[in-house]
Amino acid sequence: MACQRFAAAIRAHALGAPLAGEAAVHLTACPVCQAAFDVESRVLATINEALTDVASATPSLHFESRVRAHVEVAAPRWALRRWLIPSAAAALALLAVALLVPRWAPEPSAPREIASIPVEVPRIPAAGSTIEDAKPAGTELTKRRARRGHVRPASESRAAAAPEVLVPERERAAVGRLAASLRTGRPDVVSMLMRLRGGDTVSDTQALTIAPLRIDPVVISEIPGTAAILDK
Amino acid sequence: MHEWVGRWPDSLVSDDADLEREFEARLRDSSRLAFSIAYGVLRNRADAEEVAQDAFARAFGRFRQLREREAFRSWLTRMTWRLAIDRWRADQRRTAREDKAAAEPVSPNTEDVASARERSAHVWMAIEKLPEKLRLVVVLSAIEGHDMREVATLLGLPEGTVKSRLFTARKTLAENLRWLVSDLPPR
């Protein structure tokens, strides 16, 4: 009866709990309870023995370095940012340079080989019409905008007053002659086709003459044996 | 304002470098702990190392969010424990599928408890059947150098709670494993 009363306390004692005075006296006097206490102690010793497995387990030699490598592979965004920010800044700087450099570049000087010369392009008036009729009429939209003052009428523009054509300097003389020939109604085809090299200038249209095409005379002779066929 | 804008990338980068250095120190300090916790659940060195690696990778990913850096070990303990338990459950399911026909439940008889190794296996089976919060206390207290105070710190619990849980755990284990020693010769 007393054993049952102290059984829980004795088991608790085996687990490390202190034993009250009366239970302690009973334990020292009762062989049954001593046996029960012994079993409990051995169970706990077995448990502790198994748990020492955890305490004694050690990771492999390079465990820490492998963890480090694993962590680096699975680096989070904030760790990548360490490299991302300088890279992004460099990319932005390059982009800015690429965008700004063309604006900062010096204005191209007046083309060395290109010059503008006023060219008058005569309009060929239709029969019975006046020169005024030949002026460009402009579209309906242009007219409307001109009325509102948004644009000047084409006839008032500087281009209309003195039309400019960009012509390479070395071809300027030739183009001038072409324009003059057009004006006179005698187009000089040679001027149109010529291509000067090495800065040569042409001052005389005679220099632009090309050798006439040589055409050999065609000799027509009879093919032997065909006379009879032709006679039929 | 202008100065701040000019400096912010530098400060962020240096913050990140500091964080990495700090994490490195934590890794040196706690790698063994993570391994032991994982080993306490899985009892396989390779698996435990794998789980510990995963735990550290996760910890590194969220390290910036950890406000109290002193709580790192506690944080890592919970993370490792959770990963190890998940792994253990997955292993259990896989093993159950693979050995469904062949496996026989371990019956408590004197033949099974012939060796210390087998006794240990039975003990671990009993530990695995414990409620998780008791199991965690058992494993943590088994790790070398962990007294009640240390376990309480790792779990963020009062020391009394840890003592109570450990007592309950050992009592449950003793009740479940009493058969194990009943036939053993007294020491």
Short mmCIF file of C-alpha atoms in Angstrom, two decimals:
data_model
loop_
_atom_site.label_atom_id
_atom_site.label_comp_id
_atom_site.label_asym_id
_atom_site.label_seq_id
_atom_site.Cartn_x
_atom_site.Cartn_y
_atom_site.Cartn_z
CA MET A 1 0.00 0.00 0.00
CA ALA A 2 2.82 2.36 0.88
CA CYS A 3 4.67 1.34 -2.31
CA GLN A 4 1.78 2.54 -4.48
CA ARG A 5 1.67 5.78 -2.55
CA PHE A 6 5.34 6.52 -3.18
CA ALA A 7 5.70 5.01 -6.68
CA ALA A 8 5.25 8.32 -8.50
CA ALA A 9 7.62 10.14 -6.15
CA ILE A 10 10.27 7.43 -6.55
CA ARG A 11 10.02 7.57 -10.35
CA ALA A 12 10.30 11.31 -10.23
CA HIS A 13 13.32 10.92 -8.03
CA ALA A 14 14.93 8.69 -10.64
CA LEU A 15 14.37 11.55 -13.10
CA GLY A 16 16.15 13.92 -10.75
CA ALA A 17 13.38 15.28 -8.56
CA PRO A 18 14.16 15.48 -4.83
CA LEU A 19 12.52 12.84 -2.66
CA ALA A 20 10.45 13.88 0.34
CA GLY A 21 11.45 12.60 3.75
CA GLU A 22 8.80 9.92 4.18
CA ALA A 23 9.24 8.58 0.64
CA ALA A 24 13.02 8.53 1.10
CA VAL A 25 12.65 6.48 4.27
CA HIS A 26 10.34 4.07 2.46
CA LEU A 27 12.73 3.70 -0.47
CA THR A 28 15.61 2.73 1.78
CA ALA A 29 13.44 0.21 3.59
CA CYS A 30 11.43 -1.33 0.70
CA PRO A 31 13.25 -3.73 -1.69
CA VAL A 32 10.34 -3.63 -4.21
CA CYS A 33 10.55 0.13 -4.49
CA GLN A 34 14.32 -0.09 -4.68
CA ALA A 35 13.97 -2.48 -7.63
CA ALA A 36 11.51 -0.12 -9.29
CA PHE A 37 13.89 2.80 -8.71
CA ASP A 38 16.71 0.75 -10.20
CA VAL A 39 14.69 0.00 -13.34
CA GLU A 40 13.87 3.68 -13.74
CA SER A 41 17.50 4.59 -13.31
CA ARG A 42 18.58 2.08 -15.94
CA VAL A 43 15.94 3.30 -18.39
CA LEU A 44 17.18 6.82 -17.97
CA ALA A 45 20.76 5.68 -18.33
CA THR A 46 19.82 3.98 -21.60
CA ILE A 47 18.13 7.16 -22.80
CA ASN A 48 21.14 9.26 -21.85
CA GLU A 49 23.42 6.77 -23.56
CA ALA A 50 21.44 7.10 -26.78
CA LEU A 51 21.46 10.85 -26.49
CA THR A 52 25.22 10.97 -26.17
CA ASP A 53 25.14 10.01 -29.82
CA VAL A 54 23.99 13.56 -30.53
CA ALA A 55 26.58 15.09 -28.27
CA SER A 56 29.43 13.14 -29.80
CA ALA A 57 28.36 13.52 -33.41
CA THR A 58 30.69 15.82 -35.27
CA PRO A 59 30.34 17.22 -38.74
CA SER A 60 32.84 16.31 -41.41
CA LEU A 61 36.12 18.12 -41.73
CA HIS A 62 35.15 20.70 -44.33
CA PHE A 63 31.59 21.14 -43.19
CA GLU A 64 31.97 24.82 -42.41
CA SER A 65 33.54 25.67 -45.73
CA ARG A 66 30.81 23.73 -47.51
CA VAL A 67 28.19 25.68 -45.61
CA ARG A 68 29.97 28.88 -46.63
CA ALA A 69 29.97 27.81 -50.28
CA HIS A 70 26.31 26.80 -50.08
CA VAL A 71 25.41 30.14 -48.56
CA GLU A 72 27.28 32.01 -51.28
CA VAL A 73 25.47 30.10 -54.00
CA ALA A 74 22.13 30.89 -52.43
CA ALA A 75 23.10 34.52 -51.83
CA PRO A 76 20.09 36.71 -51.22
CA ARG A 77 19.28 39.86 -53.11
CA TRP A 78 20.82 42.11 -50.51
CA ALA A 79 24.12 40.31 -50.84
CA LEU A 80 24.02 40.49 -54.62
CA ARG A 81 23.36 44.20 -54.34
CA ARG A 82 26.91 44.60 -53.16
CA TRP A 83 27.94 43.93 -56.75
CA LEU A 84 24.76 45.01 -58.43
CA ILE A 85 24.88 48.64 -57.33
CA PRO A 86 28.37 49.41 -58.64
CA SER A 87 27.56 47.52 -61.84
CA ALA A 88 24.31 49.39 -62.33
CA ALA A 89 26.04 52.70 -61.59
CA ALA A 90 28.72 51.93 -64.16
CA ALA A 91 26.10 50.95 -66.72
CA LEU A 92 24.16 54.16 -66.09
CA ALA A 93 27.32 56.22 -66.40
CA LEU A 94 28.12 54.58 -69.72
CA LEU A 95 24.59 55.17 -70.93
CA ALA A 96 24.77 58.81 -69.91
CA VAL A 97 28.07 59.24 -71.71
CA ALA A 98 26.67 57.56 -74.79
CA LEU A 99 23.67 59.88 -74.78
CA LEU A 100 25.50 63.10 -74.01
CA VAL A 101 28.64 62.84 -76.11
CA PRO A 102 26.93 63.46 -79.47
CA ARG A 103 25.38 66.65 -78.05
CA TRP A 104 28.67 67.90 -76.73
CA ALA A 105 30.52 67.14 -79.92
CA PRO A 106 31.40 70.33 -81.84
CA GLU A 107 29.01 71.33 -84.54
CA PRO A 108 30.29 70.01 -87.80
CA SER A 109 32.00 72.83 -89.60
CA ALA A 110 30.67 73.96 -92.87
CA PRO A 111 31.10 71.08 -95.21
CA ARG A 112 34.34 71.38 -96.98
CA GLU A 113 33.06 69.95 -100.13
CA ILE A 114 29.49 70.99 -99.89
CA ALA A 115 28.36 74.48 -100.66
CA SER A 116 25.08 75.98 -101.37
CA ILE A 117 24.47 77.91 -104.47
CA PRO A 118 21.32 79.55 -105.46
CA VAL A 119 19.75 77.72 -108.29
CA GLU A 120 16.81 78.99 -110.06
CA VAL A 121 14.66 76.22 -111.35
CA PRO A 122 12.42 77.63 -113.98
CA ARG A 123 8.97 76.25 -114.19
CA ILE A 124 7.74 75.55 -117.63
CA PRO A 125 4.45 77.35 -117.96
CA ALA A 126 1.66 75.65 -119.81
CA ALA A 127 0.58 77.14 -123.08
CA GLY A 128 -1.49 80.25 -122.52
CA SER A 129 -0.74 80.53 -118.82
CA THR A 130 1.28 83.14 -116.99
CA ILE A 131 4.25 82.67 -114.72
CA GLU A 132 2.09 83.39 -111.69
CA ASP A 133 -0.02 80.40 -112.57
CA ALA A 134 3.04 78.21 -112.34
CA LYS A 135 3.75 79.06 -108.72
CA PRO A 136 3.21 76.16 -106.35
CA ALA A 137 -0.32 76.27 -105.15
CA GLY A 138 0.24 74.46 -101.87
CA THR A 139 -2.15 72.08 -100.24
CA GLU A 140 -5.44 73.07 -98.73
CA LEU A 141 -4.02 72.51 -95.25
CA THR A 142 -1.04 74.74 -95.96
CA LYS A 143 -3.32 77.46 -97.14
CA ARG A 144 -5.48 77.21 -94.04
CA ARG A 145 -2.48 77.31 -91.74
CA ALA A 146 -1.09 80.20 -93.68
CA ARG A 147 -4.30 82.11 -93.16
CA ARG A 148 -4.08 81.53 -89.41
CA GLY A 149 -0.55 82.79 -89.47
CA HIS A 150 1.04 79.50 -88.48
CA VAL A 151 3.11 79.27 -91.59
CA ARG A 152 4.15 81.69 -94.16
CA PRO A 153 2.91 81.05 -97.63
CA ALA A 154 5.41 79.19 -99.70
CA SER A 155 5.72 82.09 -102.05
CA GLU A 156 6.90 84.32 -99.21
CA SER A 157 9.50 81.89 -97.89
CA ARG A 158 13.19 82.53 -98.28
CA ALA A 159 13.57 79.24 -100.09
CA ALA A 160 11.10 80.33 -102.68
CA ALA A 161 12.85 83.67 -103.09
CA ALA A 162 16.28 82.13 -103.56
CA PRO A 163 16.12 78.32 -103.73
CA GLU A 164 19.30 76.74 -102.54
CA VAL A 165 20.69 73.42 -103.61
CA LEU A 166 23.59 71.83 -101.75
CA VAL A 167 26.22 70.92 -104.27
CA PRO A 168 29.69 69.52 -103.66
CA GLU A 169 32.23 72.18 -104.36
CA ARG A 170 34.05 70.27 -107.03
CA GLU A 171 30.83 69.66 -108.87
CA ARG A 172 29.55 73.13 -108.42
CA ALA A 173 30.76 74.40 -111.81
CA ALA A 174 29.28 71.44 -113.59
CA VAL A 175 25.96 71.76 -111.85
CA GLY A 176 25.99 75.46 -112.66
CA ARG A 177 26.51 74.65 -116.28
CA LEU A 178 23.75 72.08 -116.13
CA ALA A 179 21.43 74.66 -114.67
CA ALA A 180 22.45 77.16 -117.33
CA SER A 181 21.96 74.63 -120.08
CA LEU A 182 18.52 73.83 -118.73
CA ARG A 183 17.75 77.49 -118.67
CA THR A 184 18.76 77.81 -122.29
CA GLY A 185 16.94 74.70 -123.32
CA ARG A 186 20.11 72.83 -124.30
CA PRO A 187 20.74 70.25 -121.63
CA ASP A 188 24.33 69.18 -121.51
CA VAL A 189 24.10 65.52 -120.68
CA VAL A 190 27.84 65.26 -120.21
CA SER A 191 27.71 67.65 -117.26
CA MET A 192 25.11 65.48 -115.63
CA LEU A 193 27.08 62.29 -115.99
CA MET A 194 30.58 63.48 -115.23
CA ARG A 195 32.34 62.54 -112.01
CA LEU A 196 35.49 64.48 -111.24
CA ARG A 197 38.29 63.21 -109.06
CA GLY A 198 41.24 64.78 -107.31
CA GLY A 199 39.75 68.25 -107.11
CA ASP A 200 39.88 68.81 -110.84
CA THR A 201 37.68 71.58 -111.96
CA VAL A 202 36.09 71.92 -115.28
CA SER A 203 35.92 75.37 -116.68
CA ASP A 204 35.00 74.49 -120.21
CA THR A 205 32.29 72.21 -121.37
CA GLN A 206 34.55 71.14 -124.17
CA ALA A 207 36.55 69.15 -121.68
CA LEU A 208 33.53 67.06 -121.00
CA THR A 209 33.18 65.71 -124.46
CA ILE A 210 33.37 62.02 -124.84
CA ALA A 211 34.64 60.10 -127.80
CA PRO A 212 31.88 59.28 -130.21
CA LEU A 213 30.80 55.74 -130.31
CA ARG A 214 32.53 53.89 -133.13
CA ILE A 215 30.22 51.68 -135.11
CA ASP A 216 31.80 49.32 -137.57
CA PRO A 217 29.96 48.92 -140.86
CA VAL A 218 27.99 45.79 -141.16
CA VAL A 219 28.85 43.65 -144.17
CA ILE A 220 25.97 41.63 -145.44
CA SER A 221 26.95 38.62 -147.45
CA GLU A 222 25.03 35.77 -148.78
CA ILE A 223 25.10 32.50 -146.98
CA PRO A 224 26.03 29.71 -149.36
CA GLY A 225 23.09 27.56 -150.36
CA THR A 226 20.41 29.97 -149.27
CA ALA A 227 19.84 31.60 -152.67
CA ALA A 228 17.64 28.77 -153.88
CA ILE A 229 15.52 28.95 -150.75
CA LEU A 230 15.11 32.69 -151.02
CA ASP A 231 14.12 32.43 -154.67
CA LYS A 232 11.19 30.23 -153.78
CA MET B 1 20.04 66.12 -49.67
CA HIS B 2 22.49 66.18 -52.51
CA GLU B 3 25.22 64.78 -50.30
CA TRP B 4 22.97 62.01 -49.11
CA VAL B 5 21.99 61.09 -52.64
CA GLY B 6 25.61 61.01 -53.60
CA ARG B 7 26.54 58.73 -50.75
CA TRP B 8 23.69 56.26 -50.48
CA PRO B 9 25.06 53.49 -52.71
CA ASP B 10 28.31 53.51 -50.77
CA SER B 11 26.51 53.28 -47.45
CA LEU B 12 24.33 50.45 -48.69
CA VAL B 13 27.30 48.55 -49.99
CA SER B 14 29.22 49.02 -46.75
CA ASP B 15 26.13 47.95 -44.77
CA ASP B 16 25.95 44.80 -46.84
CA ALA B 17 29.64 44.12 -46.31
CA ASP B 18 29.16 44.56 -42.55
CA LEU B 19 26.22 42.19 -42.64
CA GLU B 20 28.25 39.60 -44.48
CA ARG B 21 31.06 39.88 -41.98
CA GLU B 22 28.64 39.55 -39.11
CA PHE B 23 26.99 36.55 -40.69
CA GLU B 24 30.37 34.96 -41.19
CA ALA B 25 31.04 35.32 -37.48
CA ARG B 26 27.65 33.80 -36.66
CA LEU B 27 28.34 30.93 -39.02
CA ARG B 28 31.60 30.12 -37.27
CA ASP B 29 29.86 30.33 -33.92
CA SER B 30 26.77 28.29 -34.72
CA SER B 31 27.56 25.80 -37.46
CA ARG B 32 28.11 23.00 -34.97
CA LEU B 33 24.86 23.81 -33.20
CA ALA B 34 22.88 23.59 -36.45
CA PHE B 35 24.55 20.32 -37.32
CA SER B 36 23.88 18.81 -33.89
CA ILE B 37 20.22 19.79 -33.95
CA ALA B 38 19.78 18.31 -37.41
CA TYR B 39 21.70 15.22 -36.35
CA GLY B 40 19.50 14.89 -33.26
CA VAL B 41 16.53 14.54 -35.57
CA LEU B 42 17.98 12.67 -38.53
CA ARG B 43 20.91 10.80 -36.93
CA ASN B 44 22.68 10.69 -40.23
CA ARG B 45 25.74 12.83 -40.71
CA ALA B 46 25.31 13.58 -44.42
CA ASP B 47 21.64 14.41 -44.06
CA ALA B 48 22.33 16.54 -41.00
CA GLU B 49 25.00 18.50 -42.83
CA GLU B 50 22.69 19.06 -45.75
CA VAL B 51 19.93 20.35 -43.51
CA ALA B 52 22.35 22.58 -41.63
CA GLN B 53 23.55 24.04 -44.92
CA ASP B 54 20.00 24.76 -45.99
CA ALA B 55 19.29 26.34 -42.63
CA PHE B 56 22.27 28.65 -42.98
CA ALA B 57 21.32 29.55 -46.53
CA ARG B 58 17.87 30.54 -45.33
CA ALA B 59 19.28 32.37 -42.37
CA PHE B 60 21.60 34.30 -44.66
CA GLY B 61 18.70 35.24 -46.91
CA ARG B 62 16.74 36.67 -44.02
CA PHE B 63 19.63 37.91 -41.94
CA ARG B 64 18.90 41.53 -42.81
CA GLN B 65 15.40 41.16 -41.40
CA LEU B 66 16.64 39.85 -38.07
CA ARG B 67 16.37 42.83 -35.75
CA GLU B 68 17.96 41.29 -32.69
CA ARG B 69 21.19 39.82 -33.91
CA GLU B 70 21.82 38.33 -30.49
CA ALA B 71 18.85 36.07 -31.07
CA PHE B 72 20.56 34.50 -34.06
CA ARG B 73 21.28 31.18 -32.39
CA SER B 74 17.74 30.87 -31.19
CA TRP B 75 16.46 31.79 -34.63
CA LEU B 76 18.79 29.32 -36.28
CA THR B 77 17.76 26.60 -33.81
CA ARG B 78 14.11 26.94 -34.72
CA MET B 79 14.88 27.10 -38.43
CA THR B 80 17.15 24.07 -38.35
CA TRP B 81 14.72 22.14 -36.24
CA ARG B 82 11.87 22.86 -38.63
CA LEU B 83 13.92 21.87 -41.68
CA ALA B 84 15.18 18.72 -40.00
CA ILE B 85 11.69 17.69 -38.94
CA ASP B 86 10.39 18.28 -42.45
CA ARG B 87 13.21 16.21 -43.86
CA TRP B 88 12.66 13.49 -41.32
CA ARG B 89 8.94 13.32 -42.11
CA ALA B 90 9.66 13.15 -45.82
CA ASP B 91 12.13 10.34 -45.17
CA GLN B 92 9.60 8.54 -43.02
CA ARG B 93 6.97 8.76 -45.75
CA ARG B 94 9.42 7.55 -48.38
CA THR B 95 10.64 4.71 -46.21
CA ALA B 96 7.07 3.73 -45.40
CA ARG B 97 6.24 3.59 -49.10
CA GLU B 98 9.34 1.64 -50.02
CA ASP B 99 9.23 -0.85 -47.19
CA LYS B 100 5.51 -1.18 -46.80
CA ALA B 101 5.44 -4.85 -47.57
CA ALA B 102 8.79 -5.84 -46.14
CA ALA B 103 8.98 -3.82 -42.96
CA GLU B 104 7.81 -5.32 -39.75
CA PRO B 105 7.08 -3.11 -36.78
CA VAL B 106 9.76 -3.46 -34.14
CA SER B 107 8.40 -5.60 -31.40
CA PRO B 108 9.73 -5.27 -27.93
CA ASN B 109 11.35 -8.56 -27.20
CA THR B 110 14.58 -9.61 -25.72
CA GLU B 111 16.10 -10.44 -29.12
CA ASP B 112 15.72 -6.84 -30.29
CA VAL B 113 17.42 -5.37 -27.29
CA ALA B 114 20.46 -7.56 -27.46
CA SER B 115 22.84 -4.82 -28.31
CA ALA B 116 23.36 -1.28 -27.21
CA ARG B 117 22.93 -0.16 -30.77
CA GLU B 118 19.49 -1.63 -30.92
CA ARG B 119 18.61 -0.12 -27.58
CA SER B 120 19.67 3.21 -28.91
CA ALA B 121 17.47 2.71 -31.94
CA HIS B 122 14.51 2.04 -29.69
CA VAL B 123 15.24 5.09 -27.63
CA TRP B 124 15.28 7.25 -30.74
CA MET B 125 12.06 5.76 -31.94
CA ALA B 126 10.54 6.73 -28.63
CA ILE B 127 12.02 10.22 -28.87
CA GLU B 128 10.55 10.61 -32.34
CA LYS B 129 7.13 9.80 -30.95
CA LEU B 130 7.33 12.61 -28.43
CA PRO B 131 5.36 15.81 -29.02
CA GLU B 132 7.55 18.22 -30.93
CA LYS B 133 8.11 20.72 -28.15
CA LEU B 134 9.29 17.94 -25.81
CA ARG B 135 11.44 16.38 -28.49
CA LEU B 136 13.17 19.69 -29.17
CA VAL B 137 14.03 20.12 -25.51
CA VAL B 138 15.42 16.59 -25.32
CA VAL B 139 17.64 17.09 -28.37
CA LEU B 140 18.87 20.51 -27.32
CA SER B 141 19.67 19.40 -23.81
CA ALA B 142 21.59 16.44 -25.22
CA ILE B 143 23.90 18.72 -27.18
CA GLU B 144 27.16 19.06 -25.34
CA GLY B 145 27.46 22.08 -23.16
CA HIS B 146 23.78 22.92 -23.12
CA ASP B 147 22.40 23.34 -19.66
CA MET B 148 18.85 24.39 -18.88
CA ARG B 149 19.70 28.07 -19.12
CA GLU B 150 21.27 27.68 -22.53
CA VAL B 151 18.32 25.66 -23.82
CA ALA B 152 15.94 28.26 -22.41
CA THR B 153 17.89 31.00 -24.19
CA LEU B 154 17.85 29.11 -27.48
CA LEU B 155 14.13 28.53 -27.28
CA GLY B 156 13.28 31.91 -25.84
CA LEU B 157 11.45 30.26 -22.99
CA PRO B 158 11.64 30.63 -19.22
CA GLU B 159 14.07 28.21 -17.63
CA GLY B 160 11.28 26.70 -15.51
CA THR B 161 9.30 25.85 -18.64
CA VAL B 162 12.30 24.10 -20.13
CA LYS B 163 12.85 22.13 -16.92
CA SER B 164 9.23 21.11 -16.83
CA ARG B 165 9.25 20.03 -20.46
CA LEU B 166 12.43 18.06 -20.07
CA PHE B 167 11.08 16.32 -16.99
CA THR B 168 7.86 15.41 -18.83
CA ALA B 169 9.82 14.21 -21.83
CA ARG B 170 12.09 11.96 -19.79
CA LYS B 171 9.18 10.64 -17.81
CA THR B 172 7.30 9.78 -21.01
CA LEU B 173 10.39 8.14 -22.46
CA ALA B 174 10.97 6.12 -19.32
CA GLU B 175 7.39 4.90 -19.35
CA ASN B 176 7.64 3.90 -23.00
CA LEU B 177 11.03 2.26 -22.66
CA ARG B 178 10.72 0.49 -19.35
CA TRP B 179 10.30 -2.83 -21.15
CA LEU B 180 13.72 -2.25 -22.63
CA VAL B 181 15.57 -2.72 -19.40
CA SER B 182 13.29 -5.07 -17.57
CA ASP B 183 15.26 -8.07 -18.84
CA LEU B 184 18.65 -6.46 -18.64
CA PRO B 185 20.95 -7.53 -15.84
CA PRO B 186 21.24 -4.93 -13.11
CA ARG B 187 24.37 -2.82 -13.28
#
